[in-house]
Coordinates of C-alpha atoms and ligand atoms in Angstrom, one line a residue:
Chain W
M242 CA 96.4 -9.6 29.4
G243 CA 94.9 -9.5 25.9
M244 CA 92.0 -11.5 24.5
T245 CA 91.6 -13.9 21.5
V246 CA 88.7 -13.4 19.1
V247 CA 86.5 -15.9 20.9
E248 CA 87.2 -14.3 24.3
K249 CA 86.3 -10.9 22.9
I250 CA 83.1 -12.1 21.4
L251 CA 82.1 -13.9 24.6
A252 CA 82.9 -10.9 26.7
R253 CA 80.6 -8.8 24.6
A254 CA 77.9 -11.4 24.5
T255 CA 77.9 -11.6 28.3
G256 CA 78.3 -7.9 29.0
Q257 CA 81.7 -8.3 30.7
A258 CA 84.9 -6.4 30.1
Q259 CA 86.9 -9.6 30.1
V260 CA 86.5 -13.3 30.0
R261 CA 89.3 -16.0 30.5
V262 CA 89.7 -19.5 29.3
G263 CA 87.7 -21.8 31.5
D264 CA 85.2 -19.2 32.7
V265 CA 81.6 -20.4 32.6
V266 CA 79.4 -18.0 30.7
E267 CA 75.9 -17.7 29.3
P268 CA 76.3 -15.8 26.0
A269 CA 73.4 -14.1 24.3
V270 CA 72.8 -15.7 20.9
D271 CA 72.6 -13.6 17.8
L272 CA 71.6 -16.4 15.4
A273 CA 70.2 -19.9 16.1
M274 CA 70.2 -22.2 13.1
S275 CA 68.5 -25.6 12.5
H276 CA 67.6 -27.7 9.6
E277 CA 65.3 -30.7 9.4
N278 CA 66.3 -31.6 12.9
A279 CA 64.2 -28.7 14.1
A280 CA 61.6 -31.4 14.3
L281 CA 63.4 -32.8 17.4
V282 CA 64.1 -29.3 18.7
I283 CA 60.4 -28.5 18.7
N284 CA 59.7 -31.6 20.8
Q285 CA 62.4 -30.7 23.4
F286 CA 61.3 -27.0 23.3
Q287 CA 57.8 -27.9 24.2
E288 CA 59.0 -30.2 26.9
I289 CA 60.9 -27.4 28.6
F290 CA 57.7 -25.4 28.9
E291 CA 55.7 -28.4 30.4
G292 CA 54.3 -27.6 33.8
T293 CA 55.5 -24.0 33.8
G294 CA 52.2 -22.5 32.9
L295 CA 54.0 -20.5 30.3
E296 CA 53.1 -20.4 26.6
P297 CA 55.8 -22.1 24.5
T298 CA 57.0 -19.1 22.5
V299 CA 60.5 -18.6 21.2
W300 CA 62.6 -15.8 22.7
D301 CA 63.1 -14.0 19.4
P302 CA 61.6 -15.3 16.1
S303 CA 63.8 -12.9 14.1
K304 CA 67.0 -14.6 15.4
I305 CA 66.1 -18.2 14.5
A306 CA 66.9 -19.6 11.0
I307 CA 65.5 -22.9 9.7
I308 CA 66.7 -24.2 6.4
F309 CA 65.6 -27.4 4.8
D310 CA 68.6 -29.1 3.2
H311 CA 69.4 -32.5 4.6
R312 CA 66.7 -34.4 2.7
V313 CA 65.2 -32.2 0.0
P314 CA 62.8 -32.8 -1.6
A315 CA 61.8 -35.3 1.2
E316 CA 63.1 -38.8 0.6
S317 CA 60.5 -40.4 2.8
S318 CA 57.1 -39.8 4.3
K319 CA 58.7 -39.5 7.7
T320 CA 60.9 -36.6 6.6
A321 CA 58.0 -35.0 4.7
T322 CA 55.9 -35.1 7.8
N323 CA 58.7 -33.7 9.9
Q324 CA 59.1 -30.8 7.4
K325 CA 55.3 -30.2 7.5
R326 CA 55.4 -30.0 11.3
I327 CA 58.3 -27.5 11.1
R328 CA 56.5 -25.3 8.6
D329 CA 53.5 -25.1 11.0
F330 CA 55.8 -24.2 13.9
V331 CA 57.6 -21.6 11.8
A332 CA 54.2 -20.0 10.9
A333 CA 52.9 -20.1 14.4
Q334 CA 56.0 -18.6 16.0
G335 CA 56.6 -16.0 13.2
I336 CA 60.1 -17.3 12.4
S337 CA 61.3 -15.1 9.5
K338 CA 64.6 -16.7 8.4
F339 CA 62.9 -19.8 7.0
H340 CA 64.2 -21.4 3.8
D341 CA 61.8 -24.0 2.3
V342 CA 62.4 -26.4 -0.6
R343 CA 62.4 -23.6 -3.2
A344 CA 64.8 -22.7 -5.9
D345 CA 64.4 -19.0 -5.2
Q346 CA 65.7 -19.2 -1.6
G347 CA 66.9 -22.7 -0.8
G348 CA 70.3 -24.4 -0.3
I349 CA 72.5 -25.8 2.3
C350 CA 72.3 -24.1 5.7
H351 CA 76.0 -23.3 5.8
Q352 CA 75.8 -21.5 2.5
I353 CA 72.4 -19.8 3.1
L354 CA 73.6 -18.1 6.4
P355 CA 76.5 -16.2 4.8
E356 CA 74.7 -15.7 1.5
Y357 CA 71.8 -13.9 3.1
G358 CA 74.0 -12.0 5.6
Y359 CA 72.4 -13.8 8.6
V360 CA 75.9 -14.2 10.1
R361 CA 78.2 -11.3 10.9
P362 CA 81.6 -10.7 12.5
G363 CA 81.4 -10.7 16.3
Y364 CA 78.1 -12.7 16.4
V365 CA 77.5 -15.7 18.6
V366 CA 76.0 -18.3 16.2
V367 CA 74.7 -21.7 17.3
G368 CA 73.4 -24.4 15.0
T369 CA 72.1 -28.0 15.4
D370 CA 74.7 -29.1 13.0
S371 CA 78.4 -29.8 13.7
H372 CA 79.6 -27.8 10.7
T373 CA 78.2 -24.6 12.1
T374 CA 81.9 -23.9 12.6
S375 CA 81.6 -22.7 8.9
H376 CA 80.5 -19.3 10.0
G377 CA 83.7 -18.5 11.8
A378 CA 84.7 -17.7 8.2
V379 CA 83.1 -14.3 8.6
G380 CA 84.5 -13.7 12.0
A381 CA 81.7 -15.0 14.2
F382 CA 82.0 -17.4 17.1
A383 CA 79.9 -20.2 15.6
F384 CA 79.5 -23.7 17.1
G385 CA 77.4 -26.8 16.8
L386 CA 75.1 -28.2 19.5
G387 CA 72.4 -30.8 19.9
A388 CA 68.7 -30.4 19.7
T389 CA 68.0 -30.2 23.4
E390 CA 70.6 -27.5 23.8
M391 CA 69.0 -25.6 20.9
A392 CA 65.6 -26.0 22.5
A393 CA 67.0 -24.2 25.6
V394 CA 68.4 -21.4 23.3
W395 CA 64.9 -21.0 21.6
A396 CA 63.4 -20.7 25.1
L397 CA 66.1 -18.5 26.8
G398 CA 68.0 -16.7 24.0
K399 CA 71.3 -17.7 25.5
V400 CA 73.5 -20.8 25.7
L401 CA 73.7 -22.2 29.2
N402 CA 77.0 -23.1 30.8
V403 CA 79.5 -22.5 28.1
E404 CA 83.1 -22.8 29.1
V405 CA 85.3 -20.2 27.4
P406 CA 87.5 -22.4 25.2
A407 CA 91.3 -22.1 24.7
T408 CA 92.5 -21.0 21.3
I409 CA 95.0 -22.5 18.9
K410 CA 96.5 -20.0 16.5
V411 CA 97.0 -21.2 13.0
V412 CA 99.3 -19.1 10.8
A413 CA 99.2 -20.0 7.1
N414 CA 101.5 -18.0 4.9
G415 CA 102.5 -18.2 1.3
S416 CA 100.7 -18.6 -2.0
F417 CA 99.0 -21.7 -3.1
G418 CA 100.5 -23.6 -6.1
Q419 CA 98.4 -24.2 -9.2
W420 CA 95.4 -26.5 -8.5
V421 CA 96.1 -26.4 -4.8
S422 CA 93.4 -24.8 -2.7
P423 CA 92.0 -24.0 0.8
K424 CA 90.6 -27.6 0.9
D425 CA 94.2 -29.0 0.7
L426 CA 95.3 -26.6 3.5
I427 CA 92.5 -27.7 5.9
L428 CA 93.0 -31.4 5.1
Y429 CA 96.7 -31.0 5.7
L430 CA 96.1 -29.2 9.0
I431 CA 93.6 -31.9 10.2
G432 CA 96.2 -34.6 9.3
K433 CA 98.8 -32.7 11.2
I434 CA 96.9 -32.0 14.5
S435 CA 94.6 -35.1 14.3
A436 CA 90.8 -35.5 14.5
E437 CA 90.8 -34.6 18.2
G438 CA 93.7 -32.1 18.0
A439 CA 91.4 -29.1 18.6
N440 CA 88.7 -30.8 20.7
F441 CA 87.1 -28.3 23.1
R442 CA 89.3 -25.6 21.5
V443 CA 88.9 -22.8 18.9
L444 CA 91.1 -22.6 15.9
E445 CA 91.9 -18.9 15.0
Y446 CA 93.4 -18.4 11.5
H447 CA 96.0 -15.9 10.5
G448 CA 98.6 -15.3 7.8
S449 CA 98.9 -14.1 4.2
A450 CA 97.3 -17.3 2.8
I451 CA 94.2 -16.6 4.8
R452 CA 94.1 -12.9 4.2
N453 CA 94.3 -13.5 0.4
M454 CA 91.6 -16.2 0.5
P455 CA 88.1 -15.3 -0.7
V456 CA 85.2 -16.0 1.7
S457 CA 84.3 -19.1 -0.2
G458 CA 87.6 -20.7 0.6
R459 CA 87.5 -19.4 4.2
L460 CA 84.1 -21.2 4.6
T461 CA 85.8 -24.4 3.5
V462 CA 88.5 -23.9 6.2
S463 CA 86.2 -23.0 9.0
N464 CA 83.7 -25.7 8.0
M465 CA 86.3 -28.5 8.3
S466 CA 87.8 -27.1 11.5
M467 CA 85.2 -29.3 13.0
E468 CA 87.0 -32.4 11.7
A469 CA 89.9 -31.5 14.0
G470 CA 87.4 -31.5 16.8
A471 CA 87.3 -27.7 17.0
T472 CA 84.5 -25.9 18.8
A473 CA 84.9 -23.1 16.2
G474 CA 87.2 -22.1 13.4
I475 CA 87.4 -18.3 13.4
I476 CA 88.9 -16.1 10.7
P477 CA 89.1 -12.6 12.1
A478 CA 87.1 -10.3 9.8
D479 CA 88.9 -8.0 7.3
E480 CA 88.2 -6.1 4.1
E481 CA 87.4 -9.3 2.3
T482 CA 84.7 -10.2 4.9
E483 CA 83.2 -6.8 4.6
L484 CA 83.3 -6.8 0.8
Y485 CA 81.6 -10.2 0.7
L486 CA 78.9 -9.2 3.2
R487 CA 78.2 -6.0 1.4
R488 CA 78.4 -7.2 -2.2
E489 CA 77.1 -10.8 -1.9
A490 CA 74.7 -10.5 1.0
G491 CA 73.7 -6.9 0.6
V492 CA 74.5 -6.1 4.2
T493 CA 74.4 -2.4 4.9
D494 CA 74.6 -2.2 8.7
D495 CA 77.8 -1.4 10.5
L496 CA 80.0 -4.4 11.1
D497 CA 81.7 -5.2 14.4
V498 CA 85.1 -6.3 13.1
V499 CA 86.5 -8.1 16.1
Q500 CA 90.3 -8.6 16.1
P501 CA 92.4 -10.4 18.7
D502 CA 94.7 -8.3 21.0
A503 CA 98.3 -8.3 20.1
D504 CA 99.1 -9.9 23.5
A505 CA 96.2 -12.5 23.3
V506 CA 97.2 -15.8 24.8
Y507 CA 97.2 -18.9 22.6
E508 CA 97.6 -22.4 23.8
Q509 CA 99.6 -23.3 20.8
V510 CA 100.7 -21.9 17.4
V511 CA 100.8 -23.9 14.3
E512 CA 102.6 -22.6 11.2
I513 CA 102.0 -23.7 7.7
D514 CA 103.6 -22.6 4.4
V515 CA 101.0 -23.3 1.8
A516 CA 103.5 -22.8 -1.0
E517 CA 104.9 -26.2 0.0
L518 CA 101.5 -27.9 -0.1
G519 CA 100.4 -30.3 -2.9
P520 CA 96.9 -31.8 -3.3
Q521 CA 95.9 -33.7 -0.2
I522 CA 93.6 -36.7 0.3
A523 CA 91.9 -38.0 3.4
K524 CA 91.7 -41.8 3.2
P525 CA 88.9 -43.9 4.8
H526 CA 87.6 -43.9 7.5
T527 CA 88.8 -40.9 9.4
V528 CA 89.3 -37.4 8.2
D529 CA 92.8 -37.1 9.8
N530 CA 94.1 -40.1 7.7
V531 CA 95.6 -37.6 5.3
C532 CA 98.3 -38.1 2.7
G533 CA 99.6 -36.4 -0.5
V534 CA 97.7 -37.3 -3.6
G535 CA 100.8 -39.2 -4.9
E536 CA 100.3 -41.9 -2.2
V537 CA 96.9 -43.0 -3.6
E538 CA 97.3 -42.1 -7.2
G539 CA 95.9 -44.6 -9.6
L540 CA 93.2 -46.0 -7.3
K541 CA 90.0 -46.7 -9.2
V542 CA 87.0 -44.5 -8.3
Q543 CA 83.4 -45.4 -9.0
Q544 CA 81.8 -42.2 -7.8
I545 CA 83.1 -38.6 -7.9
V546 CA 81.2 -36.1 -5.8
I547 CA 81.5 -32.3 -6.1
G548 CA 79.3 -30.3 -3.8
S549 CA 78.3 -30.0 -0.1
C550 CA 78.7 -27.1 2.4
T551 CA 82.4 -27.7 2.1
N552 CA 83.1 -27.3 -1.6
G553 CA 79.9 -26.7 -3.5
R554 CA 80.4 -23.0 -4.2
L555 CA 80.7 -21.2 -7.5
D556 CA 84.5 -21.1 -7.7
D557 CA 84.5 -24.9 -6.8
L558 CA 82.2 -25.6 -9.7
E559 CA 84.2 -23.4 -12.0
I560 CA 87.4 -25.2 -11.2
A561 CA 85.7 -28.5 -12.0
A562 CA 84.4 -27.2 -15.3
R563 CA 87.8 -25.9 -16.3
L564 CA 89.3 -29.3 -15.8
L565 CA 86.4 -31.2 -17.5
R566 CA 85.7 -28.9 -20.5
G567 CA 86.1 -30.7 -23.7
K568 CA 86.7 -34.0 -21.8
T569 CA 84.4 -36.7 -20.5
V570 CA 84.0 -38.5 -17.2
A571 CA 85.8 -41.8 -17.5
K572 CA 83.8 -44.9 -18.4
G573 CA 82.9 -46.9 -15.2
T574 CA 82.9 -43.7 -13.2
R575 CA 79.9 -41.6 -12.4
M576 CA 80.1 -38.0 -11.3
L577 CA 77.5 -36.2 -9.1
V578 CA 77.4 -32.4 -8.6
F579 CA 75.3 -30.7 -6.1
P580 CA 75.7 -26.9 -5.7
A581 CA 75.6 -25.5 -2.2
S582 CA 72.7 -23.2 -2.8
W583 CA 70.1 -22.4 -5.5
K584 CA 71.7 -19.0 -6.0
I585 CA 75.0 -20.7 -6.9
Y586 CA 73.1 -23.3 -9.0
K587 CA 71.5 -20.6 -11.1
Q588 CA 74.8 -18.6 -11.4
A589 CA 76.5 -21.7 -12.7
L590 CA 73.5 -22.4 -14.9
R591 CA 73.6 -19.0 -16.5
S592 CA 77.4 -18.9 -16.9
G593 CA 77.4 -22.3 -18.7
V594 CA 79.4 -24.1 -16.0
L595 CA 76.6 -26.6 -15.3
A596 CA 76.2 -27.3 -19.1
D597 CA 79.9 -27.9 -19.4
L598 CA 79.8 -30.3 -16.5
A599 CA 76.8 -32.1 -17.8
D600 CA 78.3 -32.3 -21.3
A601 CA 81.2 -34.1 -19.7
G602 CA 78.8 -36.6 -18.2
A603 CA 78.3 -35.2 -14.7
V604 CA 74.8 -35.6 -13.2
I605 CA 73.7 -32.2 -11.8
M606 CA 71.6 -32.8 -8.6
N607 CA 69.5 -30.3 -6.8
S608 CA 71.0 -28.0 -4.2
G609 CA 71.1 -29.6 -0.8
C610 CA 73.1 -32.1 1.2
G611 CA 72.7 -34.7 -1.5
C612 CA 74.7 -37.8 -1.0
C613 CA 77.0 -36.2 1.6
L614 CA 75.4 -37.9 4.6
G615 CA 74.2 -41.0 2.8
V616 CA 70.5 -40.4 3.1
H617 CA 69.3 -38.9 -0.2
Q618 CA 70.5 -40.3 -3.5
G619 CA 74.1 -41.2 -4.5
A620 CA 74.6 -44.1 -2.1
L621 CA 77.7 -46.4 -2.8
G622 CA 77.5 -50.0 -3.8
D623 CA 79.4 -52.6 -1.7
G624 CA 83.1 -52.3 -2.2
E625 CA 82.8 -49.1 -4.2
V626 CA 85.1 -46.1 -3.8
A627 CA 84.0 -42.5 -3.8
L628 CA 86.2 -39.4 -4.2
A629 CA 84.4 -36.5 -2.8
T630 CA 84.8 -32.8 -2.0
T631 CA 82.6 -33.3 1.1
N632 CA 83.9 -33.2 4.7
R633 CA 83.5 -36.6 6.2
N634 CA 84.7 -40.1 5.2
F635 CA 83.5 -42.0 8.2
K636 CA 82.5 -45.6 7.7
G637 CA 78.9 -45.6 6.3
R638 CA 78.9 -41.9 5.6
M639 CA 77.8 -42.2 2.0
G640 CA 75.0 -44.6 2.8
N641 CA 77.0 -47.9 2.8
P642 CA 79.4 -49.2 5.5
K643 CA 80.9 -51.4 2.8
G644 CA 81.9 -48.4 0.6
E645 CA 84.9 -46.2 1.0
V646 CA 85.0 -42.4 0.8
Y647 CA 88.2 -40.4 0.1
L648 CA 88.1 -36.7 0.5
C649 CA 89.8 -34.1 -1.7
S650 CA 89.6 -30.7 -3.4
P651 CA 87.4 -29.9 -6.4
A652 CA 90.4 -29.9 -8.7
T653 CA 91.5 -33.3 -7.6
A654 CA 87.9 -34.7 -7.9
A655 CA 87.5 -33.2 -11.4
A656 CA 90.9 -34.4 -12.6
S657 CA 90.1 -37.9 -11.2
A658 CA 86.7 -37.9 -13.0
V659 CA 88.5 -37.6 -16.3
T660 CA 90.8 -40.5 -15.6
G661 CA 88.6 -42.7 -13.4
V662 CA 91.4 -43.1 -10.9
I663 CA 92.7 -40.8 -8.2
T664 CA 94.8 -38.3 -10.1
D665 CA 97.0 -35.3 -9.3
P666 CA 95.1 -32.3 -10.9
R667 CA 98.5 -30.8 -11.8
K668 CA 98.9 -33.6 -14.4
V669 CA 95.5 -33.0 -16.0
G670 CA 95.0 -29.3 -15.8
A671 CA 96.8 -27.0 -18.2
Chain Z
M130 CA 79.1 -53.4 39.2
A131 CA 78.9 -52.8 35.5
K132 CA 79.8 -55.4 32.8
V133 CA 81.7 -54.4 29.7
V134 CA 79.5 -55.5 26.9
F135 CA 81.3 -53.9 24.0
K136 CA 84.9 -52.9 23.6
L137 CA 85.5 -50.4 20.8
G138 CA 88.5 -48.5 19.4
D139 CA 89.4 -44.9 18.6
D140 CA 87.2 -42.3 16.7
I141 CA 83.9 -44.1 16.9
S142 CA 81.8 -41.6 14.9
T143 CA 78.2 -40.7 15.2
D144 CA 77.7 -42.2 11.8
I145 CA 78.7 -45.6 13.3
I146 CA 76.6 -45.0 16.5
Y147 CA 73.5 -43.8 14.6
P148 CA 73.7 -43.8 10.8
G149 CA 72.5 -40.7 9.0
R150 CA 69.8 -42.5 7.1
F151 CA 67.8 -42.9 10.3
M152 CA 67.9 -39.2 11.2
A153 CA 64.3 -38.7 10.4
T154 CA 63.6 -40.8 13.4
V155 CA 63.7 -38.5 16.4
L156 CA 61.7 -39.9 19.3
P157 CA 63.9 -41.3 22.1
T158 CA 61.5 -44.3 22.2
E159 CA 62.2 -45.1 18.6
T160 CA 66.0 -44.3 18.2
P161 CA 67.4 -47.3 20.2
Q162 CA 66.5 -49.8 17.5
Y163 CA 69.0 -48.1 15.1
A164 CA 71.9 -47.9 17.6
F165 CA 75.0 -49.2 15.8
A166 CA 72.7 -50.2 12.9
D167 CA 75.5 -51.0 10.5
E168 CA 77.5 -52.9 13.1
V169 CA 75.2 -55.8 12.7
E170 CA 76.4 -57.9 15.7
I171 CA 76.3 -55.0 18.1
N172 CA 72.9 -54.0 16.9
A173 CA 71.5 -57.5 17.2
K174 CA 72.9 -58.0 20.7
L175 CA 71.4 -54.7 21.9
K176 CA 68.0 -55.6 20.5
S177 CA 68.1 -59.2 21.9
G178 CA 67.3 -57.8 25.3
E179 CA 70.0 -59.8 27.0
I180 CA 72.1 -56.8 27.9
E181 CA 71.5 -55.7 31.5
P182 CA 70.7 -52.1 32.0
G183 CA 73.7 -50.3 33.5
S184 CA 76.2 -52.2 31.3
C185 CA 79.2 -50.5 29.8
I186 CA 80.5 -49.7 26.4
V187 CA 84.3 -49.1 26.6
A188 CA 85.9 -47.1 23.9
A189 CA 89.3 -45.5 23.3
K190 CA 89.8 -41.8 22.2
N191 CA 87.4 -39.3 20.6
F192 CA 84.2 -41.3 21.1
G193 CA 81.2 -39.7 19.3
C194 CA 83.2 -37.6 16.9
G195 CA 81.2 -36.1 14.0
S196 CA 77.6 -35.0 13.8
S197 CA 75.6 -33.1 16.4
R198 CA 72.7 -35.5 16.0
E199 CA 71.3 -36.1 19.4
Q200 CA 70.0 -39.5 18.4
A201 CA 73.5 -40.9 18.9
A202 CA 73.1 -40.2 22.6
S203 CA 69.4 -41.0 22.9
C204 CA 69.8 -44.4 21.2
L205 CA 72.3 -45.5 23.8
K206 CA 70.4 -43.9 26.7
G207 CA 67.5 -46.1 25.6
Y208 CA 69.4 -49.2 26.7
D209 CA 70.6 -47.5 29.9
L210 CA 74.2 -48.0 28.9
I211 CA 77.2 -46.3 30.5
V212 CA 79.8 -45.1 28.0
V213 CA 83.4 -45.1 29.3
A214 CA 86.1 -43.6 27.0
N215 CA 89.5 -42.2 27.1
N216 CA 87.9 -39.0 26.0
F217 CA 84.8 -37.8 24.1
S218 CA 84.2 -35.4 21.3
R219 CA 82.7 -32.2 22.6
I220 CA 79.2 -32.2 21.1
F221 CA 78.6 -35.9 21.9
L222 CA 79.7 -35.3 25.5
Q223 CA 77.4 -32.3 25.8
N224 CA 74.4 -34.1 24.2
S225 CA 74.9 -37.1 26.6
I226 CA 75.0 -34.8 29.6
N227 CA 71.9 -32.9 28.4
L228 CA 70.0 -36.1 27.9
G229 CA 71.3 -38.0 31.0
L230 CA 73.3 -40.6 29.2
R231 CA 76.0 -41.6 31.6
T232 CA 79.5 -40.9 30.3
V233 CA 82.7 -41.5 32.1
I234 CA 86.1 -40.1 31.1
A235 CA 88.9 -42.5 32.0
P236 CA 92.0 -41.6 30.1
G237 CA 94.1 -44.7 30.9
L238 CA 91.4 -47.3 31.2
E239 CA 92.3 -50.9 30.4
A240 CA 89.3 -53.3 30.1
A241 CA 88.2 -56.1 28.0
E242 CA 84.8 -57.4 26.9
G243 CA 83.3 -59.3 29.8
D244 CA 85.2 -57.4 32.5
E245 CA 83.3 -56.1 35.5
L246 CA 83.9 -52.4 36.4
E247 CA 83.1 -50.8 39.7
F248 CA 82.7 -47.0 39.6
L249 CA 83.9 -45.4 42.9
G250 CA 83.8 -41.6 42.8
D251 CA 87.0 -40.5 41.1
K252 CA 88.2 -44.0 40.1
I253 CA 87.2 -47.1 38.3
V254 CA 88.2 -50.5 39.7
N255 CA 88.4 -53.2 37.0
E256 CA 87.3 -56.1 39.3
T257 CA 88.3 -58.7 36.7
S258 CA 92.0 -57.5 36.4
G259 CA 92.2 -55.9 39.8
K260 CA 93.6 -52.7 38.3
E261 CA 92.4 -49.1 39.2
F262 CA 92.0 -46.2 36.8
T263 CA 91.4 -42.5 37.4
I264 CA 88.2 -40.8 36.3
E265 CA 88.5 -37.3 35.0
P266 CA 85.8 -35.2 36.7
L267 CA 83.3 -33.3 34.7
P268 CA 83.8 -29.6 34.7
A269 CA 81.5 -27.9 37.2
A270 CA 79.4 -26.3 34.4
R271 CA 78.5 -29.7 33.1
Q272 CA 78.1 -31.3 36.5
A273 CA 75.4 -28.8 37.3
I274 CA 73.3 -30.0 34.4
V275 CA 73.8 -33.7 35.4
D276 CA 72.8 -32.7 39.0
A277 CA 69.6 -31.1 37.7
G278 CA 68.7 -34.3 36.0
G279 CA 69.5 -33.1 32.5
L280 CA 69.2 -30.0 30.4
I281 CA 65.4 -30.0 30.2
P282 CA 64.8 -29.6 33.9
Y283 CA 67.8 -27.3 34.1
A284 CA 66.5 -25.0 31.4
R285 CA 63.0 -25.1 32.8
Q286 CA 64.3 -23.7 36.1
K287 CA 66.1 -20.9 34.2
L288 CA 63.0 -20.2 32.1
A289 CA 60.9 -19.8 35.3
E290 CA 63.5 -17.3 36.6
M291 CA 63.5 -15.4 33.4
R292 CA 60.0 -15.2 32.3
T293 CA 57.9 -15.0 35.4
L294 CA 58.0 -12.6 38.3
P295 CA 57.9 -13.8 41.9
P296 CA 54.4 -14.0 43.4
G297 CA 53.2 -10.7 44.8
V298 CA 55.5 -8.6 42.6
A299 CA 53.5 -6.5 40.1
H300 CA 54.6 -5.6 36.6
S301 CA 56.2 -2.1 37.0
R302 CA 54.7 -0.4 34.0
Ligands
LIG171 S1 76.4 -31.0 3.1 FE1 77.0 -32.7 4.4 S2 78.3 -31.8 6.0 FE2 77.2 -30.1 5.0 S3 75.4 -29.7 6.2 FE3 74.8 -31.1 4.6 S4 75.1 -33.2 5.5 FE4 76.2 -31.8 6.8

């Protein structure tokens, strides 16, 4: 019987010829990522060593990545002190993949990992962040876990007691219509299978729409697979993955391009024709509350947000600039832009994209998680509506339980910035 | 017997359980004050001290969806609550098991605030309504962590196996 991608990766990571759904395995970890919550991981890590007489040293400092992104520059003394503790730990343990608050290396963890080639096809990647699913975009098995579980990984180099998950195959064929993008596809899928539709399962993506999608769009799809509850969202590696890793990330090593077997067993197959998709919107307060843009067109929006680990990449910013060039953000609406990494920030700066957005009235924020999780600038006022390219619209997400967050693609966000109300980008864009 | 102190609906996210703006607070001794911080009534009741340890939160499906933040489990553990839901989102369930927050999966449970629940092995008896409901057992892999008293003692055992040699055995090089 054949294996899915996750089964193949877990078989390799445990030195077995074959694993099956439901098997309990302890896979070796290729990359372990944390952000500011490394402060909590450090506490738990030290506790594991208590009473053992062993020095608390990490299993392999070259396989740990720590990226400051959630609250940069620090929004409070508490965060600043956590960051200081983490810096000391990083230095003491010799952790090399560390990205501080710097414009020559910083950004959101889920952009930094692919951008620096830290994630590769076939890798087992874990992160203390639920959107670690992002890295399935390059063919890795990447999943989120909590701080204590990460502490155990730092100590042991493997994840304990992992059940091999079942896989749902998603086949997306066809070509996207104008101003329709990977974000619309993933919102549609989440709406279709629900916020728990893939809980404890892996989504594995196939079809011509995926094959023709650049890695930036694939990162959006894998990132938001989490919002269907998926453990991971894997896009089997292909020429595009290889091209990206070689050209963008400068990777020169051989790549382990893991493909599923032709007779792999899937729990379910979901087919989507993207040619039939229009712009999608996730309404408050769950990500699976999805509708076509037409249903909410005309709703007044006070804050437009373009950025995050979901849609803060160069092509996302370019789409926004194309729609806003020569126009202005509507009166009564504010627009915030935060690029996913400083590399992207500087590319958009040099190409003029950021100037175009700023000329239209958008506020360019520093690269990081920005207002996505409601901690660091860009909070909503009571009763205000935000339209955002981020990935979550939970109550309170943008810093105020009395605010409402709608999710959409960069094109829909930019078109709506011009009008000040939720707008179908196909009506604004030429 | 455990009293149902809060009855909640579907998709209770980690942003509701522990809002993002308190994420810089990490110590399990400090997280409970922010449990359900934006649900003012729940938060006030928790902090009032009138809730008996061992009381229950009953929720519907997909409890704990969203972030991997462990504070969402540690803040409830601080009040020694039991969370009973139709099902849990994966990361929250794992975090709860790792930290020793008691979670019970009861797909068909019917219970109202104030009801008294009795946990009997593989079933829950709602003593108030007299009805019985099945508990879905934890997979063995997760039960092993619960039995060890949480992931820290479990990982400590594994660490001792991996990094030290049995007494009397000399390094072979
Ligand atoms: S941008 Fe938002 S979703 Fe992405 S890692 Fe940061 S807080 Fe999480």
